[in-house]
Amino acid sequence: MSLSDCKYGSNQPKDHNHSLHSLPMAENYGKKSVRTFFDFRHTNVPENLDVKCIPLLFLTNLRRISKVKVVSFLLGLTLTFLIMASYILMWDKKGLLFTPSPYQLRPAVFLTGTATAAVSSEKNLIDMKMLVKIISSKQEYTPRRVPDEKDIVETDGHLFSAIPRYFLPGIKSPCWYEEFSGELSTDPYRKNLFTLRSKSFKTVCDHLKTNFHQHLHHRDGKHFRLRCLPYFYIIGQPKCGTTDLFHRLLLHPELKFNTMKEPHWWTRKRFGYIRFKDGFQESFPVEDYLDLFDLAAHNIQEGISGNSSGDHHTLRLITGEASASTMWDNQAWSYLHGDREEETEPPFLAQDFIHAVQPDAKIIIMLRDPVERLYSDYLYFKMANKSAEDFHQKVTESVQLFESCLSGRSLRSCVYNTSLSNVMPVRLNLGMYIVFLLDWLTVFHREQILVLRLEDYAANLKVTIKKVFDFLTVGPLSEQVEAALTKRPMSNTRRAADRNLGPMLPSTRELLSKFHQPFNHKLASVLGNKAFLWSNT
């Protein structure tokens, strides 16, 4: 065919059903066709030009290109080749752009708006039946090996030198005498790190220091101060009503002397971390932690010295703390031992240390339906663009990440893995209650741990509170105190803006319910209570 033939097009009939603009790809880019780098069609050429003319037009247009442009093109091509070659050569050393994430997501389609509500778990790319089967099979693991006590002591010698092996008899709280060698005129709380971050505790310390010397015990020409540990620990979980429970317990006359609900000392501050994202700051010594319970210690000391009108009552005073991180948070070990990347399970847990210094401690756990707990946890944190659709997407991503981890690691490894926890958009692992509970049962006896449900607490407050008081072996309440306790407004309720977002999507609830099913079944079996299946919520 000559160039002149090309100029006016071919007389051959054309099948327009197979033209470029009828391909499915064109529909995906919108109404306008897309011209690419390889589109050599001349703008003045008629649309019905035969495809066979393209090579000839290309050769014709090529003559118009200057030598300078050709040289520039070749130089650019050479430079691109050299850059790509350098990346490939450095691939093995640094991994640069080709290094995959340790937890790869499988492709997933996320819909927004009303479309998301129509998505069912069957249509999701997560095979929930298979994932539930994997979780169920991995739950049958050998219990963790509890580290030897000498190994625990070696990790923090100062802690175990500050707290004695035995406590004073005749006093309900775990207390002992510590020699006070400072000047009586000095402020014993001037260096306490908790006072820098809690105005209420600083106020308490300002009050305690004014008559501190009056609460010292004198013996053999020396001064001793009474030190006490918490009698009980409310250890978890977040968004399960621990704040409300703690403040109601403090209305009991035998429990009221407490200065801070959540010190987070056992899991974070003693290691030097307040928020892990802020990095290491400063380690809070055990003495600062013990100062939190000085208000109770001073009242107990008054009973010992006979300065109290109700001596017997004072000796039965107990105190506690309610850090909702104590049950699950052992991330500090991964930050302290970052060189041991392969060791995904922490070598020591918080309960190892609590049990080593206080083997008779009382442990209280508050749980709720893990599906609702996760949504409440999501709403609690302040962030932009919160919505039920955004929550659905974050849940799906988190489930996929956890599934990816399970493909190569044990269940406990994935639950405790800090790297996985940091990349999860929502704290999915905090609802896997049974994994944490079984680890607490490796050091504490079953009768030392009281497990409650938030649903029972909300439905019948009096019955649940009485169960807690019986567990702590405190005296019955007067009618006046009981009335004040039940009428107290709920603590830490959901913000109005978060309530306006409404409930989670039905598809999200279905996905999470199926995911948590094997964990709940195991939990109900261990506790001998089918209510922990949360099948009716």
Tab-separated table of N, CA and C in Angstrom, residues 73-138:
chain	number	residue	atom	x	y	z
A	73	PHE	N	16.912	11.663	24.206
A	73	PHE	CA	16.127	10.461	24.530
A	73	PHE	C	17.037	9.307	24.924
A	74	LEU	N	18.134	9.112	24.152
A	74	LEU	CA	19.059	8.010	24.429
A	74	LEU	C	19.779	8.208	25.761
A	75	LEU	N	20.145	9.458	26.072
A	75	LEU	CA	20.808	9.728	27.355
A	75	LEU	C	19.858	9.438	28.514
A	76	GLY	N	18.616	9.849	28.368
A	76	GLY	CA	17.626	9.586	29.415
A	76	GLY	C	17.403	8.099	29.619
A	77	LEU	N	17.360	7.368	28.497
A	77	LEU	CA	17.171	5.918	28.574
A	77	LEU	C	18.348	5.254	29.265
A	78	THR	N	19.558	5.710	28.953
A	78	THR	CA	20.768	5.151	29.578
A	78	THR	C	20.785	5.434	31.077
A	79	LEU	N	20.422	6.664	31.466
A	79	LEU	CA	20.397	7.028	32.884
A	79	LEU	C	19.389	6.189	33.657
A	80	THR	N	18.217	5.982	33.052
A	80	THR	CA	17.188	5.147	33.690
A	80	THR	C	17.690	3.724	33.896
A	81	PHE	N	18.396	3.200	32.889
A	81	PHE	CA	18.931	1.834	32.978
A	81	PHE	C	19.957	1.736	34.108
A	82	LEU	N	20.838	2.744	34.228
A	82	LEU	CA	21.861	2.711	35.273
A	82	LEU	C	21.234	2.763	36.662
A	83	ILE	N	20.180	3.587	36.856
A	83	ILE	CA	19.527	3.693	38.159
A	83	ILE	C	18.884	2.362	38.543
A	84	MET	N	18.176	1.755	37.576
A	84	MET	CA	17.529	0.463	37.840
A	84	MET	C	18.558	-0.613	38.144
A	85	ALA	N	19.676	-0.568	37.456
A	85	ALA	CA	20.723	-1.568	37.691
A	85	ALA	C	21.295	-1.438	39.094
A	86	SER	N	21.487	-0.182	39.563
A	86	SER	CA	22.029	0.017	40.913
A	86	SER	C	21.066	-0.497	41.969
A	87	TYR	N	19.746	-0.314	41.742
A	87	TYR	CA	18.762	-0.819	42.697
A	87	TYR	C	18.806	-2.336	42.757
A	88	ILE	N	18.934	-2.973	41.586
A	88	ILE	CA	18.954	-4.441	41.543
A	88	ILE	C	20.198	-4.982	42.237
A	89	LEU	N	21.349	-4.311	42.023
A	89	LEU	CA	22.582	-4.769	42.656
A	89	LEU	C	22.544	-4.638	44.167
A	90	MET	N	21.822	-3.630	44.677
A	90	MET	CA	21.746	-3.411	46.125
A	90	MET	C	20.582	-4.151	46.759
A	91	TRP	N	19.820	-4.850	45.958
A	91	TRP	CA	18.617	-5.529	46.433
A	91	TRP	C	18.903	-6.445	47.617
A	92	ASP	N	19.925	-7.313	47.465
A	92	ASP	CA	20.227	-8.309	48.491
A	92	ASP	C	20.721	-7.672	49.782
A	93	LYS	N	21.355	-6.485	49.651
A	93	LYS	CA	21.948	-5.877	50.837
A	93	LYS	C	20.938	-5.090	51.652
A	94	LYS	N	20.082	-4.314	50.945
A	94	LYS	CA	19.194	-3.421	51.680
A	94	LYS	C	17.726	-3.708	51.459
A	95	GLY	N	17.418	-4.392	50.409
A	95	GLY	CA	16.027	-4.711	50.177
A	95	GLY	C	15.237	-3.550	49.626
A	96	LEU	N	15.685	-2.342	49.761
A	96	LEU	CA	15.094	-1.112	49.291
A	96	LEU	C	13.608	-1.214	48.991
A	97	LEU	N	13.238	-1.045	47.710
A	97	LEU	CA	11.826	-1.004	47.371
A	97	LEU	C	11.209	-2.379	47.214
A	98	PHE	N	12.019	-3.408	47.280
A	98	PHE	CA	11.504	-4.735	46.985
A	98	PHE	C	11.265	-5.575	48.225
A	99	THR	N	11.577	-5.034	49.425
A	99	THR	CA	11.423	-5.808	50.652
A	99	THR	C	9.964	-5.879	51.062
A	100	PRO	N	9.386	-7.065	51.158
A	100	PRO	CA	7.977	-7.160	51.528
A	100	PRO	C	7.774	-6.944	53.015
A	101	SER	N	6.559	-6.561	53.389
A	101	SER	CA	6.187	-6.435	54.799
A	101	SER	C	6.147	-7.813	55.426
A	102	PRO	N	6.477	-7.944	56.725
A	102	PRO	CA	6.438	-9.260	57.362
A	102	PRO	C	5.035	-9.847	57.401
A	103	TYR	N	4.022	-8.991	57.322
A	103	TYR	CA	2.642	-9.477	57.320
A	103	TYR	C	1.943	-8.928	56.086
A	104	GLN	N	1.886	-9.744	55.023
A	104	GLN	CA	1.319	-9.303	53.766
A	104	GLN	C	-0.197	-9.443	53.777
A	105	LEU	N	-0.866	-8.431	53.283
A	105	LEU	CA	-2.318	-8.508	53.121
A	105	LEU	C	-2.644	-9.143	51.788
A	106	ARG	N	-3.656	-9.997	51.795
A	106	ARG	CA	-4.165	-10.506	50.537
A	106	ARG	C	-5.051	-9.444	49.912
A	107	PRO	N	-5.215	-9.434	48.570
A	107	PRO	CA	-6.053	-8.411	47.953
A	107	PRO	C	-7.444	-8.428	48.551
A	108	ALA	N	-7.968	-7.240	48.810
A	108	ALA	CA	-9.318	-7.139	49.360
A	108	ALA	C	-10.015	-5.940	48.759
A	109	VAL	N	-11.318	-6.025	48.588
A	109	VAL	CA	-12.118	-4.930	48.060
A	109	VAL	C	-12.871	-4.303	49.213
A	110	PHE	N	-12.685	-3.007	49.423
A	110	PHE	CA	-13.374	-2.307	50.495
A	110	PHE	C	-14.384	-1.358	49.883
A	111	LEU	N	-15.631	-1.480	50.287
A	111	LEU	CA	-16.695	-0.633	49.781
A	111	LEU	C	-17.049	0.412	50.816
A	112	THR	N	-17.632	1.510	50.352
A	112	THR	CA	-18.033	2.574	51.271
A	112	THR	C	-19.511	2.845	51.124
A	113	GLY	N	-20.046	3.600	52.086
A	113	GLY	CA	-21.442	3.985	52.019
A	113	GLY	C	-22.376	2.820	52.185
A	114	THR	N	-23.495	2.878	51.490
A	114	THR	CA	-24.512	1.823	51.619
A	114	THR	C	-24.037	0.514	51.037
A	115	ALA	N	-23.033	0.576	50.159
A	115	ALA	CA	-22.548	-0.673	49.556
A	115	ALA	C	-21.931	-1.584	50.585
A	116	THR	N	-21.271	-0.996	51.597
A	116	THR	CA	-20.611	-1.811	52.619
A	116	THR	C	-21.615	-2.620	53.410
A	117	ALA	N	-22.762	-2.032	53.687
A	117	ALA	CA	-23.766	-2.720	54.492
A	117	ALA	C	-24.234	-3.995	53.829
A	118	ALA	N	-24.130	-4.039	52.497
A	118	ALA	CA	-24.607	-5.218	51.779
A	118	ALA	C	-23.562	-6.314	51.703
A	119	VAL	N	-22.334	-5.994	52.132
A	119	VAL	CA	-21.262	-6.989	52.052
A	119	VAL	C	-21.435	-8.020	53.153
A	120	SER	N	-21.439	-9.275	52.827
A	120	SER	CA	-21.530	-10.335	53.823
A	120	SER	C	-20.169	-10.977	53.964
A	121	SER	N	-19.968	-11.709	55.052
A	121	SER	CA	-18.669	-12.335	55.295
A	121	SER	C	-18.352	-13.378	54.228
A	122	GLU	N	-19.393	-13.977	53.607
A	122	GLU	CA	-19.141	-14.966	52.562
A	122	GLU	C	-18.505	-14.328	51.336
A	123	LYS	N	-18.862	-13.044	51.071
A	123	LYS	CA	-18.321	-12.360	49.906
A	123	LYS	C	-16.937	-11.798	50.178
A	124	ASN	N	-16.576	-11.714	51.446
A	124	ASN	CA	-15.269	-11.192	51.798
A	124	ASN	C	-14.197	-12.189	51.374
A	125	LEU	N	-13.027	-11.675	51.058
A	125	LEU	CA	-11.961	-12.560	50.621
A	125	LEU	C	-11.361	-13.362	51.768
A	126	ILE	N	-11.749	-13.066	53.023
A	126	ILE	CA	-11.298	-13.856	54.154
A	126	ILE	C	-12.148	-15.120	54.236
A	127	ASP	N	-11.501	-16.258	54.209
A	127	ASP	CA	-12.215	-17.529	54.360
A	127	ASP	C	-12.380	-17.781	55.853
A	128	MET	N	-13.510	-17.318	56.413
A	128	MET	CA	-13.695	-17.375	57.857
A	128	MET	C	-13.776	-18.804	58.378
A	129	LYS	N	-14.383	-19.703	57.613
A	129	LYS	CA	-14.482	-21.091	58.061
A	129	LYS	C	-13.099	-21.696	58.234
A	130	MET	N	-12.232	-21.428	57.270
A	130	MET	CA	-10.869	-21.942	57.352
A	130	MET	C	-10.099	-21.275	58.485
A	131	LEU	N	-10.278	-19.950	58.641
A	131	LEU	CA	-9.563	-19.230	59.696
A	131	LEU	C	-10.002	-19.701	61.081
A	132	VAL	N	-11.296	-19.901	61.273
A	132	VAL	CA	-11.803	-20.397	62.553
A	132	VAL	C	-11.242	-21.786	62.848
A	133	LYS	N	-11.137	-22.603	61.804
A	133	LYS	CA	-10.579	-23.954	61.980
A	133	LYS	C	-9.110	-23.880	62.384
A	134	ILE	N	-8.363	-22.946	61.794
A	134	ILE	CA	-6.942	-22.777	62.130
A	134	ILE	C	-6.794	-22.313	63.577
A	135	ILE	N	-7.619	-21.322	63.979
A	135	ILE	CA	-7.551	-20.808	65.349
A	135	ILE	C	-7.881	-21.909	66.346
A	136	SER	N	-8.925	-22.693	66.051
A	136	SER	CA	-9.334	-23.774	66.956
A	136	SER	C	-8.230	-24.802	67.126
A	137	SER	N	-7.555	-25.125	66.034
A	137	SER	CA	-6.483	-26.119	66.111
A	137	SER	C	-5.272	-25.584	66.865
A	138	LYS	N	-4.998	-24.283	66.740
A	138	LYS	CA	-3.825	-23.703	67.386
A	138	LYS	C	-4.074	-23.369	68.850
